């Protein structure tokens, strides 16, 4: 990638982490607050992700929509890479993810290892580390290589999921989250997977 | 997609704002170190503020050259690469089994419980094979067991507790934490208990192998309403065995040492409870001893097809054939006079009287089997004795006359003296699990029984063992004979496996009849669809049990089921969450769970397993090492000859009939002046005439008979059963259910069967098995088809009728809800295609069970694309990639319901239980799955 400035990388890392959190679990009271009136509300509105309405009702409705979209028990779109690559849980992506998680120093239970929310979070951690290593050429290059490798192995696949998820959900919030994530990852794909 | 600079800027702006709030590690991603003891969901955890561990670039630089990367190490075994372009790529993979950990366990994909070895690599199970150290299965494992990987890693497994958010049965859910789920369940159960009617909490199990864990919870709670499917399975066989033996409900035919095996309707090569161990020994008997296998079955099962001779009798006439064989044996004086006179409670003269009218010619008239063959086979059987045995199962017992069928069949063994003999008809007093292995102290049972668990109309359902009458549960609820405030289902798929699917669905969906329903299952099945809370259950590859099946070595053993891998998602076993639920309900329940974790409980339970001198390991450690332990003792042959010790004889009294009583309880019988154990019956003999069953049927006091047997757990019928008398013949007999007496030209008797790759309701979701068998057109004899103007592949409409026999014998069932058609009560209609084949009796029609799922994953429904209506179907495989389904689910039915466009062997089949009426045998309550009269109409 072109040498970005530190602030852009911090923003990138933060956005990965935000997406990670929004995909990995339902919206809870704290995140409802954050996305409706809190520190992120204005920026979230810019992307169509601002939440509004009676908190309890909105949170309940979003929990139902999250469940229908990714947990099931029926008609859902599993957010685990193994299901997309091998048609079952605990495929090789889980083993590969464990290697990356060892590198980034995280322990995640085996089922969640290849969950797209975890994968976006790991990408955020790598980019975050990169943002603070710009002055060190060796470390910066190693981290960039790690980010490229991880993106190719464990982030690029997510678009397949998002396409199907977008066809599946009627949820306004998750529909928008799908669109935003797709848009973001398409740009990231160009950055991380382009010929060097 | 065109991403503008402004879009990117907006992402970065939001990211910068979010970054501060989300600095640190992975937010709410399920850190394994933080998994709580109660397993509360991480879903709503906020990980803000966690510090990153730091990125280890040295580690990255070490692994990146030889990364464990995608595509570089072949494929998981769950992925079938045939016949795609990548077929056999990297095959064979010599590294596949390098560095694997081999972990013993026990299968549970059918009821046989074979020992298995799991190959675990990188925390994942990659292969399952039979455990050669398992004394029962001896290293063999059937196709079902091989499909363990499909089961464990199925992409539509339930991973999280779910709470219903729409109407019951609407299919709308949200994820909840285990804490929330257990709090809610505890509150509901506590309210039922505090209301003074704990029996209004029912636990309804399908196949279960954690008896101790269920009993502990239910006893501690105080409910005896534990419902099961035993009466849908083996009630009559068990009752017939118990009538003769009292101490065992399970005959263990010593086929490995037999010279003649007489099979009445058992399909041991495919689906018997002892399936693999039994089939293996049958074949050993045949190939090592030259044993002859003769099968009577209305259908050419794989067992019948593999027999030396097969006869297709008219349905339900097994007992008539057996009685005629007895007639032939006595007529030719080929009986074992000494055994009969010494060890049975009737004389040979009395037996001649019993058998007099049951001639082979009579049997030929009722069964269609030639009298000459009946006579010949009877004499061959007697000639081979004592190394000769009968075997029977649901084929003979799942009838309204099934109790008498099995009584007549079993009696053949006494006639020829093969009872308890090597190669003969044997049994064991143990359920399988070695008696030295004692569960930690158990709470006492609940005093009050529900009519659902102990219906007074079925005298032999609960006297020796609690067999219950499962098929009446939903009917009795509908009729208001019992009330349920709370209902917990466990590995149960009653809409598919219970008779009268529509009635089952109606009751499960009615919140007035079932106030609160918690479903424990690994998959979203037809029962879960009607739950209020669904709890994700572990598979048998992720949980603990001590387990064993009836031992065909005739000596007890114990095997271990152990978690081979980390449980998927937040799935949990009852051993994990029952203690927590008990603590939340409180009021003393919690004291029955003193252990800190499941492992500690298992260590206590297995503590008496002796040391292996070679390894120095004992108890749980030994089982973890070997998977199973078999007691070092002689096989249970001729137990009736075992001497009674001098110590036991001290203070004992011998009656005029030779029965030895001590403290008022039978302990043996005198034989030639010496005290021996005898049979554990009131007469201490093999009871051909049973005064007990006759008295029990009449609700007379049986306490003296019970005392003489020494089987003190046997029950007289309680006072509340008075007035529900049933006539039970004290001697073996036989009758034909009246609806079968004069079948009309277009009427047939429906029978059901299982395939060798499926169990009843839990395997059609497994793609390796579903590909082999996924549909169940009706089998019809070509002669019958010709008479009805039908050809192979034609579609017919089947209409089923309620039993006229039961209208007479069981008026309490009151089926006024069923419409009357042509003087009979119609149950239901269903349209199916037919296959014609010689392998079925001309007056029978057969459909396999296991098929026709409306839930239970998309594989079970044979769907690649979502059905219209969405929420009523299973997971939508069209929305994610499974190479197998995309390429290989060739059996999807694309006809859209157009029979003309339907292609044979496509689709997921039909649920036979839409047709089957609720039909409990009036004596034991066994569901008469093989007696339903159906009319056939060509479409």
Tab-separated table of N, CA and C in Angstrom, chain B residues 164-173 188 484-487 504-518 524 526-533 871-872:
chain	number	residue	atom	x	y	z
B	164	UNK	N	-37.993	-17.780	22.002
B	164	UNK	CA	-39.034	-17.496	21.003
B	164	UNK	C	-39.507	-16.056	21.142
B	165	UNK	N	-39.672	-15.381	19.980
B	165	UNK	CA	-40.165	-14.001	20.036
B	165	UNK	C	-41.473	-13.820	19.256
B	166	UNK	N	-41.852	-14.793	18.462
B	166	UNK	CA	-43.139	-14.717	17.770
B	166	UNK	C	-44.121	-15.676	18.410
B	167	UNK	N	-45.143	-16.033	17.663
B	167	UNK	CA	-46.086	-17.044	18.161
B	167	UNK	C	-45.389	-18.391	18.179
B	168	UNK	N	-45.841	-19.280	19.059
B	168	UNK	CA	-45.223	-20.607	19.101
B	168	UNK	C	-45.401	-21.301	17.740
B	169	UNK	N	-44.314	-21.792	17.224
B	169	UNK	CA	-44.347	-22.460	15.928
B	169	UNK	C	-44.156	-21.529	14.749
B	170	UNK	N	-44.035	-20.223	15.036
B	170	UNK	CA	-43.848	-19.270	13.935
B	170	UNK	C	-42.401	-19.280	13.439
B	171	UNK	N	-41.485	-19.673	14.304
B	171	UNK	CA	-40.090	-19.770	13.879
B	171	UNK	C	-39.293	-18.493	14.038
B	172	UNK	N	-39.717	-17.596	14.939
B	172	UNK	CA	-38.969	-16.352	15.169
B	172	UNK	C	-38.268	-16.421	16.517
B	173	UNK	N	-36.974	-16.081	16.534
B	173	UNK	CA	-36.156	-16.291	17.722
B	173	UNK	C	-35.196	-15.136	17.933
B	188	UNK	N	-39.708	-20.509	36.109
B	188	UNK	CA	-40.923	-21.250	35.717
B	188	UNK	C	-41.030	-22.566	36.490
B	484	UNK	N	-50.019	-30.097	31.864
B	484	UNK	CA	-48.599	-29.797	31.927
B	484	UNK	C	-48.391	-28.299	32.018
B	485	UNK	N	-47.752	-27.878	33.095
B	485	UNK	CA	-47.380	-26.462	33.193
B	485	UNK	C	-46.035	-26.217	32.527
B	486	UNK	N	-45.159	-27.194	32.640
B	486	UNK	CA	-43.837	-27.052	32.032
B	486	UNK	C	-43.424	-28.375	31.405
B	487	UNK	N	-42.725	-28.258	30.317
B	487	UNK	CA	-42.407	-29.439	29.493
B	487	UNK	C	-40.998	-29.236	28.967
B	504	UNK	N	-49.817	-34.483	17.242
B	504	UNK	CA	-48.623	-34.080	18.001
B	504	UNK	C	-48.343	-32.601	17.802
B	505	UNK	N	-48.386	-32.162	16.554
B	505	UNK	CA	-48.121	-30.747	16.267
B	505	UNK	C	-49.178	-29.853	16.921
B	506	UNK	N	-50.428	-30.306	16.873
B	506	UNK	CA	-51.510	-29.520	17.460
B	506	UNK	C	-51.269	-29.294	18.952
B	507	UNK	N	-50.896	-30.353	19.657
B	507	UNK	CA	-50.704	-30.239	21.107
B	507	UNK	C	-49.447	-29.433	21.422
B	508	UNK	N	-48.373	-29.701	20.697
B	508	UNK	CA	-47.131	-28.950	20.948
B	508	UNK	C	-47.316	-27.453	20.699
B	509	UNK	N	-48.190	-27.126	19.782
B	509	UNK	CA	-48.387	-25.720	19.447
B	509	UNK	C	-49.379	-24.995	20.340
B	510	UNK	N	-50.065	-25.727	21.209
B	510	UNK	CA	-51.134	-25.137	22.003
B	510	UNK	C	-50.625	-24.752	23.398
B	511	UNK	N	-50.519	-23.480	23.650
B	511	UNK	CA	-49.963	-23.019	24.929
B	511	UNK	C	-50.896	-23.301	26.100
B	512	UNK	N	-52.165	-23.598	25.807
B	512	UNK	CA	-53.069	-23.969	26.909
B	512	UNK	C	-52.780	-25.404	27.367
B	513	UNK	N	-52.320	-26.228	26.462
B	513	UNK	CA	-52.062	-27.625	26.809
B	513	UNK	C	-50.643	-27.827	27.331
B	514	UNK	N	-49.715	-27.109	26.782
B	514	UNK	CA	-48.327	-27.160	27.262
B	514	UNK	C	-47.922	-25.720	27.549
B	515	UNK	N	-47.892	-25.400	28.830
B	515	UNK	CA	-47.719	-24.001	29.216
B	515	UNK	C	-46.367	-23.423	28.855
B	516	UNK	N	-45.342	-24.232	28.965
B	516	UNK	CA	-43.981	-23.715	28.770
B	516	UNK	C	-43.127	-24.867	28.275
B	517	UNK	N	-42.417	-24.651	27.193
B	517	UNK	CA	-41.682	-25.752	26.559
B	517	UNK	C	-40.221	-25.365	26.359
B	518	UNK	N	-39.340	-26.113	27.006
B	518	UNK	CA	-37.889	-25.949	26.821
B	518	UNK	C	-37.386	-27.147	26.033
B	524	UNK	N	-32.114	-27.858	15.224
B	524	UNK	CA	-33.478	-27.316	15.235
B	524	UNK	C	-34.373	-28.315	14.506
B	526	UNK	N	-38.214	-30.762	14.486
B	526	UNK	CA	-39.652	-30.513	14.461
B	526	UNK	C	-40.205	-30.257	15.861
B	527	UNK	N	-39.512	-30.728	16.895
B	527	UNK	CA	-39.933	-30.441	18.270
B	527	UNK	C	-39.479	-29.051	18.691
B	528	UNK	N	-38.232	-28.727	18.388
B	528	UNK	CA	-37.703	-27.397	18.726
B	528	UNK	C	-38.568	-26.295	18.113
B	529	UNK	N	-39.147	-26.587	16.976
B	529	UNK	CA	-39.973	-25.592	16.285
B	529	UNK	C	-41.147	-25.123	17.157
B	530	UNK	N	-41.546	-25.977	18.102
B	530	UNK	CA	-42.678	-25.632	18.974
B	530	UNK	C	-42.224	-25.313	20.404
B	531	UNK	N	-40.972	-24.918	20.553
B	531	UNK	CA	-40.459	-24.626	21.898
B	531	UNK	C	-40.563	-23.133	22.195
B	532	UNK	N	-40.425	-22.825	23.494
B	532	UNK	CA	-40.346	-21.419	23.921
B	532	UNK	C	-38.892	-21.023	24.167
B	533	UNK	N	-38.111	-21.978	24.616
B	533	UNK	CA	-36.667	-21.793	24.781
B	533	UNK	C	-35.989	-22.989	24.121
B	871	UNK	N	-39.895	-19.075	6.704
B	871	UNK	CA	-39.687	-19.443	8.092
B	871	UNK	C	-40.100	-20.871	8.408
B	872	UNK	N	-40.807	-21.514	7.533
B	872	UNK	CA	-41.212	-22.873	7.843
B	872	UNK	C	-40.194	-23.906	7.365
